[in-house]
Coordinates of C-alpha atoms in Angstrom, one line a residue:
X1 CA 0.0 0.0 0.0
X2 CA 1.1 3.3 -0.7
X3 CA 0.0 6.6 0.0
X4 CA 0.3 10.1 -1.3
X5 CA -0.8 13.7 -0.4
X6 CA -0.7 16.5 -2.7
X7 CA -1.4 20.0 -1.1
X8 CA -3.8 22.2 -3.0
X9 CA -1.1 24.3 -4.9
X10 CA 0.5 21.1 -6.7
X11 CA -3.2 20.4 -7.4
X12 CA -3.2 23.4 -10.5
X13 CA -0.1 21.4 -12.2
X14 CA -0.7 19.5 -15.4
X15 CA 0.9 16.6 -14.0
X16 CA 2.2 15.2 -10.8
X17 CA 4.1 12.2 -10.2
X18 CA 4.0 10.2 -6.9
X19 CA 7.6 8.4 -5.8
X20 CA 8.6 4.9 -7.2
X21 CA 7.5 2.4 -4.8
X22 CA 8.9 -1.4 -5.0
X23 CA 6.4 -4.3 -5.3
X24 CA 8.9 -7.4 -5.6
X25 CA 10.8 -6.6 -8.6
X26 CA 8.4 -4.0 -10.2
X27 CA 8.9 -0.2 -9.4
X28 CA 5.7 1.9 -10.6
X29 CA 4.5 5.3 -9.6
X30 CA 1.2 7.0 -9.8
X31 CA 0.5 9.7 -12.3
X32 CA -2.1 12.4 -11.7
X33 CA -3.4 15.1 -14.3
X34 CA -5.5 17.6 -12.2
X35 CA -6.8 19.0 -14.7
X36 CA -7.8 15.9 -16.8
X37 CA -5.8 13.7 -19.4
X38 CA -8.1 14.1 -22.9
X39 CA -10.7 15.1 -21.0
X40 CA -11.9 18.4 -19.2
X41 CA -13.3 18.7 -15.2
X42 CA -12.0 15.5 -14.5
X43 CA -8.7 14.1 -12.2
X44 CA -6.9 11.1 -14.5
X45 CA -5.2 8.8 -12.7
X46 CA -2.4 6.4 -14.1
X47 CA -0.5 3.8 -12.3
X48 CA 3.2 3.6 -14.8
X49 CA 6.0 1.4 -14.7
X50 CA 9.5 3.5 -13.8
X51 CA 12.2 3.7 -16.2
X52 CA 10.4 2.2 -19.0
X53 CA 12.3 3.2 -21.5
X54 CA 15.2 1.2 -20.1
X55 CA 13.1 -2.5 -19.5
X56 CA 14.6 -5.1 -21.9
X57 CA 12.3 -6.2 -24.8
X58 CA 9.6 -8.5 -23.9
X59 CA 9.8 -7.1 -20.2
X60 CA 5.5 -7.6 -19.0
X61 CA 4.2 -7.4 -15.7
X62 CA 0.2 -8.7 -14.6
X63 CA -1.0 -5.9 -12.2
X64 CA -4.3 -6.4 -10.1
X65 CA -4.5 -2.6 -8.9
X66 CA -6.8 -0.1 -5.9
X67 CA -6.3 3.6 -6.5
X68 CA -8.8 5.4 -3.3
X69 CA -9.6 8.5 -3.1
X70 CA -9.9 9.5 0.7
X71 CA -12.5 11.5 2.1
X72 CA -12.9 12.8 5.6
X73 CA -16.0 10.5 5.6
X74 CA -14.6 7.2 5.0
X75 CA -17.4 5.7 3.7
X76 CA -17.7 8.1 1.2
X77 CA -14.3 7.3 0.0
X78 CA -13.7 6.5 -4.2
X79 CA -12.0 3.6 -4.7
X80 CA -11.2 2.6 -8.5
X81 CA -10.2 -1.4 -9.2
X82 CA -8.5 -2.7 -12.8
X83 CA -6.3 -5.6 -13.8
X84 CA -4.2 -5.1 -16.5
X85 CA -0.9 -6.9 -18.2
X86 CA 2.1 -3.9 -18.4
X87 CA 4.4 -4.0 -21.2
X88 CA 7.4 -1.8 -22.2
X89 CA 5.2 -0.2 -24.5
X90 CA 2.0 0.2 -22.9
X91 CA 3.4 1.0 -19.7
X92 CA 0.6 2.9 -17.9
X93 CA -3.1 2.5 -16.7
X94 CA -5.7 3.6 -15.1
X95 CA -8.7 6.0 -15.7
X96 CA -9.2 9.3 -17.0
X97 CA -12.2 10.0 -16.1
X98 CA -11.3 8.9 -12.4
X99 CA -13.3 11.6 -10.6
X100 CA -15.4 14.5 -11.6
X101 CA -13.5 17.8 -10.0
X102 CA -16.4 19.3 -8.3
X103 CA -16.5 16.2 -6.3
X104 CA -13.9 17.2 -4.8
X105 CA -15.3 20.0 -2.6
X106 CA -17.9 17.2 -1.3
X107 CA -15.0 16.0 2.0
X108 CA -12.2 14.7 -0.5
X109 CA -10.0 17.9 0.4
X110 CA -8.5 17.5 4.0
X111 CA -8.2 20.1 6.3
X112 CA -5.1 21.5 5.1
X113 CA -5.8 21.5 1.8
X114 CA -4.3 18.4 0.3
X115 CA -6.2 15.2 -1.4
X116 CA -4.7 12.0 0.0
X117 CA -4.8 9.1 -2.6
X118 CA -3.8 5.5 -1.7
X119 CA -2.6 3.1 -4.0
X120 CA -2.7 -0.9 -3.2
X121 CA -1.0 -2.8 -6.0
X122 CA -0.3 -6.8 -6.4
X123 CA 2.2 -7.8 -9.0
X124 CA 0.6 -11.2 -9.9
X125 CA 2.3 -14.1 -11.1
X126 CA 1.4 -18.0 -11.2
X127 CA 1.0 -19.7 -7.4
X128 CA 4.1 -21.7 -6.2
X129 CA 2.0 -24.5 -5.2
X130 CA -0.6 -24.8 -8.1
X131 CA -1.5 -23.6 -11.3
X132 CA -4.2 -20.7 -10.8
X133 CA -2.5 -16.8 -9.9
X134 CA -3.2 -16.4 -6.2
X135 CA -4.1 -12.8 -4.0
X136 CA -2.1 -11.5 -1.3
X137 CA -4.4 -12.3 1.8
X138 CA -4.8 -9.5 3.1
X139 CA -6.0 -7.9 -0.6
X140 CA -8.1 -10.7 -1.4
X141 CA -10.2 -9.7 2.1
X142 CA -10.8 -6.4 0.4
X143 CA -11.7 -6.9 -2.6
X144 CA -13.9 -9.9 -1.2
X145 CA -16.0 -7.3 0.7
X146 CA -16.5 -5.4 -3.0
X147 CA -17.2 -8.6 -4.8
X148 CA -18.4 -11.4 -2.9
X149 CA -21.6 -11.1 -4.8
X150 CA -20.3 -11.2 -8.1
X151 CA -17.7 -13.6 -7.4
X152 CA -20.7 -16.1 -6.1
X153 CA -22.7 -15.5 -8.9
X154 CA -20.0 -16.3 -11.4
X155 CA -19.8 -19.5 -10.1
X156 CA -23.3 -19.9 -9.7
X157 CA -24.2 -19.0 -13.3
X158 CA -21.6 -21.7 -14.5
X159 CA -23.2 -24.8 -12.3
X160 CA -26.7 -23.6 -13.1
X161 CA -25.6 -23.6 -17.0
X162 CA -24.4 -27.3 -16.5
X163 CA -27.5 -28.0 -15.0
X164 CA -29.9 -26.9 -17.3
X165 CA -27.8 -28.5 -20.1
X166 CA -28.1 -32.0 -18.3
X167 CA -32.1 -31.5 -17.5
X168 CA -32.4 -30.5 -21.7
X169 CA -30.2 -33.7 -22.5
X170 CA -32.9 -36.1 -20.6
X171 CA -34.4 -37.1 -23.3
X172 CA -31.6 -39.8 -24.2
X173 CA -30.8 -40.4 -20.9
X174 CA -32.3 -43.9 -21.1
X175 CA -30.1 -45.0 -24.1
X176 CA -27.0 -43.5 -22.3
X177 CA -27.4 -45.1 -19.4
X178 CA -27.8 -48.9 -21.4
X179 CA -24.7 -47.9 -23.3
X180 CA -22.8 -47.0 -20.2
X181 CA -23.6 -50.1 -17.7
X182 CA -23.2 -52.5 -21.2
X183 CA -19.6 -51.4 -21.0
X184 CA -17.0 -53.3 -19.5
X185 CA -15.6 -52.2 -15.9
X186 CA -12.2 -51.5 -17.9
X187 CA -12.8 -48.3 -20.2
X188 CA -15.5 -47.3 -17.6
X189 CA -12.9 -47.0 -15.5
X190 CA -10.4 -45.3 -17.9
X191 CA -13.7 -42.6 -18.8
X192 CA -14.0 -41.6 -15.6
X193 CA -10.6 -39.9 -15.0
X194 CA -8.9 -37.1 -16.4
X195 CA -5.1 -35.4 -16.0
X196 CA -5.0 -32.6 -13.5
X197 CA -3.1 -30.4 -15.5
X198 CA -5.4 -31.2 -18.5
X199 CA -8.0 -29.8 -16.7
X200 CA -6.3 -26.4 -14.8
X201 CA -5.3 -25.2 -18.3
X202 CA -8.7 -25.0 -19.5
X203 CA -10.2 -23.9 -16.3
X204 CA -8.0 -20.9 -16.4
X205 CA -8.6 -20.5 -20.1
X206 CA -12.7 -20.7 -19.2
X207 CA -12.9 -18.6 -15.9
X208 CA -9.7 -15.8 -16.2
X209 CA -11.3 -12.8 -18.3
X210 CA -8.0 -10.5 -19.1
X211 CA -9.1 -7.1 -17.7
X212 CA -11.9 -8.4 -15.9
X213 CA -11.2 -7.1 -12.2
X214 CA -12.8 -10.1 -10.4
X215 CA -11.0 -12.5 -12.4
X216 CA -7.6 -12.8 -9.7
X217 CA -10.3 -13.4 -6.7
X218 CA -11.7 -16.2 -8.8
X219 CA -9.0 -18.0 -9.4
X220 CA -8.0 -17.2 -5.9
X221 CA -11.3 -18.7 -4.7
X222 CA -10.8 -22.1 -7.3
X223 CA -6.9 -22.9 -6.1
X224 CA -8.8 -22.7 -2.1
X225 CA -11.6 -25.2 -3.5
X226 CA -8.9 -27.2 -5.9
X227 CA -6.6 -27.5 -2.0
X228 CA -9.8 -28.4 -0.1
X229 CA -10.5 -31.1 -2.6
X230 CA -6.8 -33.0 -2.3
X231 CA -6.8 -32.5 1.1
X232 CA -10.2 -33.9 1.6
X233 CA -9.0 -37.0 -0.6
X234 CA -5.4 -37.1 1.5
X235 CA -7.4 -37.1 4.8
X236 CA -9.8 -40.2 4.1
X237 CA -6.5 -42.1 2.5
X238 CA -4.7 -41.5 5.5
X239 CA -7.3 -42.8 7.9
X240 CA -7.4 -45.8 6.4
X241 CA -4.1 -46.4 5.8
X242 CA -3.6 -45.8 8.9
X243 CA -6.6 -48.1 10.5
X244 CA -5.2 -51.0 8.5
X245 CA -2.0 -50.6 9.4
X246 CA -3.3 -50.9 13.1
X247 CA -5.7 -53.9 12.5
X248 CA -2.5 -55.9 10.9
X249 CA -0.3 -54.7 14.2
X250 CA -3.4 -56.3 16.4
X251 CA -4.0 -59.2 13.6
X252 CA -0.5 -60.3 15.2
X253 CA -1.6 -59.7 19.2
X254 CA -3.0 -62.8 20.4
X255 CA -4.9 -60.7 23.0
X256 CA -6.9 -58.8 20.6
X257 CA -10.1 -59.5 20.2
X258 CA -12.2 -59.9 17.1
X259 CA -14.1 -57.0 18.1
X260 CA -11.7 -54.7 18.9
X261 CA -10.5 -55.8 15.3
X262 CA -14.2 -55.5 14.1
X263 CA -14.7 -52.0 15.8
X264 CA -10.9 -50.8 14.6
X265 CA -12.2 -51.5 10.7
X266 CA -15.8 -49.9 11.3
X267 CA -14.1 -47.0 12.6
X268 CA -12.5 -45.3 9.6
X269 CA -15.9 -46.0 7.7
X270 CA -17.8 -43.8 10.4
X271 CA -15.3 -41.2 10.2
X272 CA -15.6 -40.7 6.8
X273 CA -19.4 -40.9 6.7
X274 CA -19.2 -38.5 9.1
X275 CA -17.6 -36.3 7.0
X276 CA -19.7 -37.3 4.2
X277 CA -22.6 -35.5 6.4
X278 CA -20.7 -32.5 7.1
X279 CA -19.7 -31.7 3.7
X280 CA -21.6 -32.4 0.3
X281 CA -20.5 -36.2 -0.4
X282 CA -18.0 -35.2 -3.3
X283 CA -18.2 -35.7 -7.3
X284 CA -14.0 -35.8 -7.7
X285 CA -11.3 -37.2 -6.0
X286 CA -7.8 -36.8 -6.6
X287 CA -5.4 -39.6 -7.4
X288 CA -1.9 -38.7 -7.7
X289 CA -1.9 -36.1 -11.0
X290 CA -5.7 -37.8 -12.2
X291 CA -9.0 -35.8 -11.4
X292 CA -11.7 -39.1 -10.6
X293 CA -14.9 -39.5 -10.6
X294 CA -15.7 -40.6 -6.9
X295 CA -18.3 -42.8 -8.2
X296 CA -20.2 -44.2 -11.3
X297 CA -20.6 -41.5 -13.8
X298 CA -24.5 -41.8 -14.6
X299 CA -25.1 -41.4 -10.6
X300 CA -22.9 -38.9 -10.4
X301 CA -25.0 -36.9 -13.6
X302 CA -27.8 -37.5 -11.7
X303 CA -26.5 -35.7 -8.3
X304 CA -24.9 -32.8 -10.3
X305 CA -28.7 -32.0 -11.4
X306 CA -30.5 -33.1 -8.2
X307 CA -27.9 -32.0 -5.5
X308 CA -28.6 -28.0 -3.5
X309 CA -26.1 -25.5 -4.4
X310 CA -23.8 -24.8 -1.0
X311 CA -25.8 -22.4 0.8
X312 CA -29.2 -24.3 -0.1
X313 CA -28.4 -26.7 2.1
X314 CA -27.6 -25.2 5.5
X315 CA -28.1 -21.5 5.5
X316 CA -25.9 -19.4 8.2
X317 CA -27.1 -17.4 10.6
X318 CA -26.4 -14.6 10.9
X319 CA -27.9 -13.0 13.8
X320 CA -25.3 -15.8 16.0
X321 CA -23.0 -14.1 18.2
X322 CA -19.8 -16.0 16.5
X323 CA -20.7 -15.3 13.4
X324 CA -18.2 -14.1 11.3
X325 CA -19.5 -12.5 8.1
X326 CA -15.6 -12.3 6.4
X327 CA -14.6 -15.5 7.4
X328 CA -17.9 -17.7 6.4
X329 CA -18.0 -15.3 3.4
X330 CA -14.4 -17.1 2.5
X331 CA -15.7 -20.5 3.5
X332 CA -18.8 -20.1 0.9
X333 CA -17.2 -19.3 -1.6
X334 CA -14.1 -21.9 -1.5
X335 CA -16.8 -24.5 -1.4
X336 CA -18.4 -22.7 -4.5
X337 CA -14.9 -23.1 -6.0
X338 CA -14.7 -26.1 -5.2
X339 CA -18.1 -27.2 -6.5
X340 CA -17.5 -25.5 -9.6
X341 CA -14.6 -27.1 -10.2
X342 CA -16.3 -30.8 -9.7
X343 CA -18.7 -29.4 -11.9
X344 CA -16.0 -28.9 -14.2
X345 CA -14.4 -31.9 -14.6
X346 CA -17.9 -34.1 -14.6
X347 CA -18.7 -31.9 -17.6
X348 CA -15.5 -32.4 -19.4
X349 CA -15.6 -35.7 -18.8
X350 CA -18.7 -36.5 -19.9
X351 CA -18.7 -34.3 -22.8
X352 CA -14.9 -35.2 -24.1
X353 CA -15.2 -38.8 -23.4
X354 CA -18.8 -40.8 -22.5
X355 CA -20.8 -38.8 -24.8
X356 CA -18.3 -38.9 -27.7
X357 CA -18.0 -42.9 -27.0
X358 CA -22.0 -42.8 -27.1
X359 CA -22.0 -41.5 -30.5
X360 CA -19.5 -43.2 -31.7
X361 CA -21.4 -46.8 -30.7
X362 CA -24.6 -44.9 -32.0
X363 CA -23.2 -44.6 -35.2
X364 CA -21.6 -47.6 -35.4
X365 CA -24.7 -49.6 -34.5
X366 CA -26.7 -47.3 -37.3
X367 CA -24.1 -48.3 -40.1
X368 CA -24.5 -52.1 -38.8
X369 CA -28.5 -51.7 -39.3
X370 CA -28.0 -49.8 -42.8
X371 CA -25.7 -53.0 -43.9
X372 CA -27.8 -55.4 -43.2

């Protein structure tokens, strides 16, 4: 975060610049033209890369940027939000029409005269530890407050899509499902699983909109929902790799009895029903680098179009004393994410693999008919 005053006599100058300030290895500065840039009665506000004229060719940075306005009302604050990709030739944005002058009488000039403008900038580059461009924490709460709504709604518009297209699809539902259970265990098996990174690079290609400023808190949202998902598959493999490994270790002790044996192998089952209850039972599980479907497909088709979305099914309170708006807020919409991205993969699997095998035997059995 930076911040900037300007006192009302620098506020008559075509242009001010703000200092360079260093995110990481970037080094922009904010650009202000009182008087307007192209445009008359308006402040423009740019944020610029430094020195641009000395970046090496193909130099590009992806920016997720806040330029505020303070007022002496908070609330009444402007704050301005854009993503953009910086190159060494387009190395400024921001808006020109970022507030109309007059405006500024309205609280935004301070007490002794000067406009204070903050500036909150993320230089953002693929995550470490997965695929999807990832939000500073403490950002991503700000912007969440701003666009929790539309964030939830994104998602929701995409499950509702792959809904409706399954409920329009019902008419050959019968005939699918014959093909599918008349197929051998084998390429059932081998249908119902896709690569990991097969499917990242097209749900990045699908959900990140360039200059779309809620893309980075989407992506954000579908690496927490992609981590809840393997971790929810590590948890139940530990549990019972670790049950089985104490049921052999007993298996061995004469003094154990067969139901402290039968109890120790019930156990791991309750656990993860119980978990089952707490969270929706899941569509995908994750097997090494595979996306799989965690059960047969045509069930799983069926609960994709039957199943509540998250917050259908047990609506918070909010009127609870622990209730945390921010923080259940985040927990919504990582399981939204991570719906979303079941969602995903059921579709592209069905779509890139059962139905094209479907036609393919439809055709097949057509061309068999025609020959006889």
């Amino acid at each position: 975060m930076s911040e900037i005053t300007k006192e009302d006599s620098e506020i008559c100058k075509k242009e001010i610049r703000s200092n360079v300030f260093e995110i990481g290895s970037a080094s922009p500065y904010i650009l202000f033209y009182p008087q307007g840039c192209e445009i008359c009665n308006h402040l423009s506000v740019f944020l610029c890369a430094a020195s641009h004229q000395k970046l090496l060719p193909g130099w590009n940075h992806f920016a997720m940027f806040t330029v505020s306005l303070m007022n002496n009302h908070p609330n009444k604050s402007k704050h301005s939000d854009t993503l953009h990709k910086f190159y060494k030739r387009e190395h400024d944005w921001g808006w020109k029409n970022f507030i109309e002058l007059p405006r500024l009488l309205d609280g935004f000039i301070d007490d002794s005269g000067s406009l204070i403008i903050k500036a909150q900038v993320q230089v953002i580059r693929k995550s470490v530890n997965g695929p999807f461009p990832c939000l500073d924490s403490q950002y991503r709460k700000e912007l969440l407050r701003v666009y929790f709504k539309v964030v939830k709604q994104i998602f929701l518009r995409f499950m509702k899509e792959k809904r409706n297209k399954l409920m329009e699809d019902k008419t050959r539902w019968t005939s699918l499902c014959a093909f599918w259970l008349g197929m051998d265990q084998k390429p059932r098996r081998a249908m119902s699983r896709e690569k990991m990174d097969v499917i990242q690079k097209l749900v990045v290609k699908h959900f990140f909109i360039n200059k779309n400023v809620t893309s980075p808190l989407v992506m954000d949202f579908l690496f927490k929902g992609l981590n809840s998902l393997v971790l929810d598959t590590n948890k139940e493999k530990i549990i019972l790799t670790i049950s089985k490994q104490i049921v052999r270790l007993l298996k061995d002790d004469s003094d154990a009895s067969e139901k402290t044996l039968k109890t120790l192998e019930d156990e791991p089952k309750k656990e993860i029903a119980f978990a089952a209850k707490e969270l929706a039972v899941p569509i995908v599980s994750v097997d090494n680098d595979m996306f799989v479907l965690a059960d047969d497909a045509m069930l799983l088709l069926e609960k994709a179009v039957l199943e509540p979305f998250p917050d259908e099914r047990v609506p918070p309170n909010r009127m609870e004393v622990d209730y945390d708006e921010e923080s259940d807020d985040e927990k919504l919409l990582t399981e939204y994410a991570r719906h979303t991205l079941e969602v995903f993969v059921l579709d592209h699997i069905f779509c890139n693999k059962i139905e094209i095998a479907y036609k393919e035997a439809s055709e097949l059995k057509m061309h068999e008919e025609l020959i006889r």
